[in-house]
PDB file of C-alpha atoms and ligand atoms in Angstrom:
ATOM      1  CA  MET A   1      18.058  12.525 140.571  1.00 98.00           C
ATOM      2  CA  GLY A   2      20.841  10.253 140.112  1.00 98.00           C
ATOM      3  CA  SER A   3      18.733   7.050 139.872  1.00 98.00           C
ATOM      4  CA  LYS A   4      15.036   5.957 139.361  1.00 98.00           C
ATOM      5  CA  SER A   5      15.431   4.587 143.173  1.00 98.00           C
ATOM      6  CA  ASP A   6      15.733   8.436 144.296  1.00 98.00           C
ATOM      7  CA  TRP A   7      12.051   9.010 143.073  1.00 98.00           C
ATOM      8  CA  LYS A   8       9.586   6.660 145.004  1.00 98.00           C
ATOM      9  CA  GLY A   9       9.028   7.940 148.814  1.00 98.00           C
ATOM     10  CA  VAL A  10      11.545  10.743 148.124  1.00 98.00           C
ATOM     11  CA  MET A  11      11.530  13.097 145.174  1.00 98.00           C
ATOM     12  CA  GLU A  12       8.260  12.388 144.323  1.00 98.00           C
ATOM     13  CA  HIS A  13       7.272  14.731 147.342  1.00 98.00           C
ATOM     14  CA  CYS A  14       9.532  17.426 145.693  1.00 98.00           C
ATOM     15  CA  SER A  15       7.484  17.271 142.739  1.00 98.00           C
ATOM     16  CA  ASP A  16       4.170  17.025 144.262  1.00 98.00           C
ATOM     17  CA  THR A  17       5.234  20.058 146.376  1.00 98.00           C
ATOM     18  CA  LEU A  18       6.064  22.048 142.975  1.00 98.00           C
ATOM     19  CA  LYS A  19       2.917  21.025 141.645  1.00 98.00           C
ATOM     20  CA  LYS A  20       0.814  22.302 144.585  1.00 97.00           C
ATOM     21  CA  PHE A  21       2.433  25.856 143.873  1.00 97.00           C
ATOM     22  CA  GLY A  22       2.053  25.542 140.108  1.00 97.00           C
ATOM     23  CA  ILE A  23       5.555  25.621 139.325  1.00 97.00           C
ATOM     24  CA  LYS A  24       6.470  23.872 135.957  1.00 97.00           C
ATOM     25  CA  HIS A  25       9.314  21.449 136.549  1.00 98.00           C
ATOM     26  CA  ASP A  26      11.276  18.862 134.447  1.00 97.00           C
ATOM     27  CA  VAL A  27      11.809  15.432 136.210  1.00 98.00           C
ATOM     28  CA  LYS A  28      14.885  13.404 135.028  1.00 98.00           C
ATOM     29  CA  VAL A  29      17.079  10.714 136.012  1.00 98.00           C
ATOM     30  CA  ILE A  30      20.713  11.707 135.202  1.00 98.00           C
ATOM     31  CA  SER A  31      23.781  10.458 137.254  1.00 98.00           C
ATOM     32  CA  ALA A  32      27.024  12.202 137.535  1.00 97.00           C
ATOM     33  CA  HIS A  33      28.701   9.037 137.437  1.00 96.00           C
ATOM     34  CA  ARG A  34      26.632   6.685 135.249  1.00 97.00           C
ATOM     35  CA  THR A  35      25.593   9.087 132.641  1.00 98.00           C
ATOM     36  CA  PRO A  36      27.958  12.399 132.465  1.00 98.00           C
ATOM     37  CA  LYS A  37      27.314  13.313 128.934  1.00 98.00           C
ATOM     38  CA  ARG A  38      23.427  13.299 129.758  1.00 98.00           C
ATOM     39  CA  LEU A  39      24.326  15.863 132.410  1.00 98.00           C
ATOM     40  CA  HIS A  40      26.322  17.977 130.159  1.00 98.00           C
ATOM     41  CA  LYS A  41      23.451  17.964 127.495  1.00 98.00           C
ATOM     42  CA  PHE A  42      20.873  18.567 129.941  1.00 98.00           C
ATOM     43  CA  LEU A  43      22.666  21.668 131.455  1.00 98.00           C
ATOM     44  CA  LYS A  44      23.347  23.105 128.184  1.00 97.00           C
ATOM     45  CA  LYS A  45      19.453  22.978 127.300  1.00 97.00           C
ATOM     46  CA  ALA A  46      18.368  23.971 130.997  1.00 97.00           C
ATOM     47  CA  GLU A  47      20.540  27.439 130.381  1.00 96.00           C
ATOM     48  CA  LYS A  48      18.826  27.795 126.809  1.00 97.00           C
ATOM     49  CA  ASP A  49      15.415  27.251 128.155  1.00 97.00           C
ATOM     50  CA  LYS A  50      15.982  29.717 130.871  1.00 97.00           C
ATOM     51  CA  MET A  51      15.292  27.248 133.693  1.00 98.00           C
ATOM     52  CA  GLU A  52      15.740  29.049 137.119  1.00 98.00           C
ATOM     53  CA  ILE A  53      16.662  26.675 139.684  1.00 98.00           C
ATOM     54  CA  ILE A  54      18.080  23.101 139.517  1.00 98.00           C
ATOM     55  CA  ILE A  55      17.383  20.435 142.314  1.00 98.00           C
ATOM     56  CA  ALA A  56      19.871  17.539 142.225  1.00 98.00           C
ATOM     57  CA  ALA A  57      19.019  14.536 144.309  1.00 98.00           C
ATOM     58  CA  ALA A  58      21.457  11.661 144.703  1.00 98.00           C
ATOM     59  CA  GLY A  59      22.649   9.105 147.335  1.00 98.00           C
ATOM     60  CA  MET A  60      25.936   7.278 148.287  1.00 98.00           C
ATOM     61  CA  SER A  61      28.881   8.941 146.934  1.00 97.00           C
ATOM     62  CA  ALA A  62      26.733  11.753 145.737  1.00 98.00           C
ATOM     63  CA  HIS A  63      28.451  13.948 143.359  1.00 98.00           C
ATOM     64  CA  LEU A  64      25.384  14.985 141.118  1.00 98.00           C
ATOM     65  CA  ALA A  65      24.727  18.426 143.097  1.00 98.00           C
ATOM     66  CA  GLY A  66      28.213  19.228 143.075  1.00 98.00           C
ATOM     67  CA  VAL A  67      29.285  18.581 139.485  1.00 98.00           C
ATOM     68  CA  THR A  68      26.039  20.245 138.271  1.00 98.00           C
ATOM     69  CA  ALA A  69      26.948  23.161 140.370  1.00 98.00           C
ATOM     70  CA  SER A  70      30.327  23.185 138.584  1.00 98.00           C
ATOM     71  CA  LEU A  71      28.746  23.280 135.133  1.00 98.00           C
ATOM     72  CA  THR A  72      26.115  25.911 135.468  1.00 98.00           C
ATOM     73  CA  THR A  73      25.671  29.333 137.299  1.00 97.00           C
ATOM     74  CA  LEU A  74      22.087  28.336 138.030  1.00 98.00           C
ATOM     75  CA  PRO A  75      21.386  28.083 141.758  1.00 98.00           C
ATOM     76  CA  VAL A  76      21.616  24.288 142.555  1.00 98.00           C
ATOM     77  CA  LEU A  77      19.853  22.773 145.487  1.00 99.00           C
ATOM     78  CA  GLY A  78      21.069  19.421 146.624  1.00 98.00           C
ATOM     79  CA  VAL A  79      18.984  16.604 148.298  1.00 99.00           C
ATOM     80  CA  PRO A  80      21.157  13.890 149.774  1.00 98.00           C
ATOM     81  CA  THR A  81      18.864  10.469 149.511  1.00 98.00           C
ATOM     82  CA  GLU A  82      18.962   7.486 151.763  1.00 98.00           C
ATOM     83  CA  SER A  83      21.600   4.851 151.513  1.00 97.00           C
ATOM     84  CA  LYS A  84      22.832   1.712 153.426  1.00 98.00           C
ATOM     85  CA  LEU A  85      24.500   4.411 155.687  1.00 98.00           C
ATOM     86  CA  LYS A  86      21.248   5.871 156.066  1.00 98.00           C
ATOM     87  CA  GLY A  87      22.280   8.910 154.013  1.00 98.00           C
ATOM     88  CA  LEU A  88      25.131  10.041 155.929  1.00 98.00           C
ATOM     89  CA  ASP A  89      27.594   9.315 153.141  1.00 98.00           C
ATOM     90  CA  SER A  90      25.323  11.181 150.624  1.00 98.00           C
ATOM     91  CA  LEU A  91      24.829  14.320 152.932  1.00 98.00           C
ATOM     92  CA  LEU A  92      28.288  14.568 153.240  1.00 98.00           C
ATOM     93  CA  SER A  93      29.127  14.204 149.653  1.00 98.00           C
ATOM     94  CA  THR A  94      26.680  16.642 148.806  1.00 98.00           C
ATOM     95  CA  VAL A  95      27.308  19.428 151.500  1.00 98.00           C
ATOM     96  CA  GLN A  96      31.014  19.456 151.843  1.00 98.00           C
ATOM     97  CA  MET A  97      31.616  21.581 148.883  1.00 98.00           C
ATOM     98  CA  PRO A  98      35.062  23.187 148.558  1.00 96.00           C
ATOM     99  CA  SER A  99      34.861  27.109 148.508  1.00 98.00           C
ATOM    100  CA  GLY A 100      33.962  28.478 144.978  1.00 98.00           C
ATOM    101  CA  ILE A 101      31.232  26.263 143.870  1.00 98.00           C
ATOM    102  CA  PRO A 102      28.267  26.287 146.156  1.00 98.00           C
ATOM    103  CA  VAL A 103      25.486  23.762 146.649  1.00 98.00           C
ATOM    104  CA  GLY A 104      22.594  24.649 149.037  1.00 98.00           C
ATOM    105  CA  THR A 105      22.017  21.337 150.836  1.00 98.00           C
ATOM    106  CA  LEU A 106      18.785  20.150 152.138  1.00 98.00           C
ATOM    107  CA  ALA A 107      17.916  17.449 154.683  1.00 98.00           C
ATOM    108  CA  ILE A 108      18.281  13.773 153.919  1.00 98.00           C
ATOM    109  CA  GLY A 109      15.389  12.142 152.051  1.00 98.00           C
ATOM    110  CA  LYS A 110      11.744  13.105 152.086  1.00 98.00           C
ATOM    111  CA  ALA A 111      12.272  16.146 154.371  1.00 98.00           C
ATOM    112  CA  GLY A 112      15.052  17.579 152.229  1.00 98.00           C
ATOM    113  CA  ALA A 113      13.002  16.768 149.014  1.00 98.00           C
ATOM    114  CA  ILE A 114      10.081  18.771 150.364  1.00 98.00           C
ATOM    115  CA  ASN A 115      12.228  21.662 151.504  1.00 98.00           C
ATOM    116  CA  ALA A 116      14.075  21.933 148.193  1.00 98.00           C
ATOM    117  CA  ALA A 117      10.889  22.613 146.580  1.00 98.00           C
ATOM    118  CA  LEU A 118       9.749  25.114 149.252  1.00 98.00           C
ATOM    119  CA  LEU A 119      13.062  26.787 149.002  1.00 98.00           C
ATOM    120  CA  SER A 120      12.705  26.831 145.362  1.00 98.00           C
ATOM    121  CA  VAL A 121       9.244  28.657 145.822  1.00 98.00           C
ATOM    122  CA  SER A 122      11.060  31.038 148.277  1.00 98.00           C
ATOM    123  CA  ILE A 123      13.763  31.930 145.831  1.00 98.00           C
ATOM    124  CA  LEU A 124      11.195  32.360 142.944  1.00 97.00           C
ATOM    125  CA  SER A 125       9.074  34.431 145.042  1.00 97.00           C
ATOM    126  CA  THR A 126      11.430  37.280 145.191  1.00 96.00           C
ATOM    127  CA  ARG A 127      10.832  37.380 141.298  1.00 95.00           C
ATOM    128  CA  TYR A 128       7.180  36.388 141.180  1.00 95.00           C
ATOM    129  CA  PRO A 129       4.731  37.962 143.403  1.00 94.00           C
ATOM    130  CA  LYS A 130       2.125  35.252 142.928  1.00 95.00           C
ATOM    131  CA  TYR A 131       4.397  32.571 144.578  1.00 96.00           C
ATOM    132  CA  LEU A 132       4.970  34.891 147.549  1.00 96.00           C
ATOM    133  CA  GLN A 133       1.357  34.993 148.218  1.00 95.00           C
ATOM    134  CA  LYS A 134       0.843  31.305 147.763  1.00 96.00           C
ATOM    135  CA  LEU A 135       3.865  30.680 149.967  1.00 97.00           C
ATOM    136  CA  SER A 136       2.569  32.910 152.647  1.00 95.00           C
ATOM    137  CA  GLN A 137      -0.879  31.066 152.704  1.00 96.00           C
ATOM    138  CA  TYR A 138       1.128  27.560 152.735  1.00 96.00           C
ATOM    139  CA  ARG A 139       3.030  28.919 155.755  1.00 95.00           C
ATOM    140  CA  LYS A 140      -0.178  30.204 157.403  1.00 94.00           C
ATOM    141  CA  SER A 141      -2.188  26.930 157.008  1.00 93.00           C
ATOM    142  CA  PHE A 142       1.096  24.805 157.984  1.00 90.00           C
ATOM    143  CA  GLU A 143       1.060  26.732 161.418  1.00 91.00           C
ATOM    144  CA  ARG A 144      -2.536  26.006 161.988  1.00 92.00           C
ATOM    145  CA  LYS A 145      -2.008  22.132 161.310  1.00 93.00           C
ATOM    146  CA  VAL A 146       0.659  21.720 164.312  1.00 93.00           C
ATOM    147  CA  PRO A 147      -1.116  20.605 167.336  1.00 95.00           C
ATOM    148  CA  LYS A 148      -0.769  22.604 170.414  1.00 94.00           C
ATOM    149  CA  SER A 149      -0.433  19.814 172.602  1.00 96.00           C
ATOM    150  CA  PRO A 150       0.759  16.113 171.822  1.00 96.00           C
ATOM    151  CA  TYR A 151      -2.220  14.208 173.203  1.00 95.00           C
TER     152      TYR A 151
HETATM  153  C1  RP5 B 201      23.248   7.299 143.259  1.00 70.14           C
HETATM  154  O1  RP5 B 201      23.403   6.058 143.546  1.00 70.14           O
HETATM  155  C2  RP5 B 201      21.691   7.419 143.191  1.00 70.14           C
HETATM  156  O2  RP5 B 201      21.546   8.879 143.409  1.00 70.14           O
HETATM  157  C3  RP5 B 201      20.935   6.727 144.177  1.00 70.14           C
HETATM  158  O3  RP5 B 201      20.610   7.349 145.226  1.00 70.14           O
HETATM  159  C4  RP5 B 201      22.227   5.540 144.395  1.00 70.14           C
HETATM  160  C5  RP5 B 201      21.859   4.287 144.288  1.00 70.14           C
HETATM  161  O4  RP5 B 201      21.464   3.926 142.849  1.00 70.14           O
HETATM  162  P1  RP5 B 201      20.738   2.638 142.379  1.00 70.14           P
HETATM  163  O5  RP5 B 201      21.975   1.629 142.522  1.00 70.14           O
HETATM  164  O6  RP5 B 201      19.558   2.204 143.138  1.00 70.14           O
HETATM  165  O7  RP5 B 201      20.303   2.987 140.839  1.00 70.14           O
HETATM  166  O8  RP5 B 201      23.728   7.616 142.252  1.00 70.14           O
END
């Protein structure tokens, strides 16, 4: 994530969701603007360590996911975080990638953070059957929790 301020109430939910599925992950503060050297170093190591997916969360003029995608061929999922403009700036900065360098952009804030984790599970489930099983169970229990009536 671009800042420590993206963690509480947002990216912590991404991490919690990954933990629920038993997915090993690294959590780092790396900014495309403030710490570009850290980003380059991290991505070199990510490829060397055979990481499979990068989730990049950032707010405001949110270039983290796009710059990350430009530096690696690993799939990059972008989570726009909330801002003074309610995250619309972050969303547009993350989603409006010119053709050639894709970022899979999720919803603004907590929903996007959780869905980035769930989409990662879904991607990994094509390679690892154990995640497919867990994801199917999760979906079933999720469906059961949706009330049939609002009162
Ligand atoms: C972005 O700027 C971060 O991702 C964060 O969402 C936003 C504000 O950062 P702080 O000023 O709170 O560190 O780079």
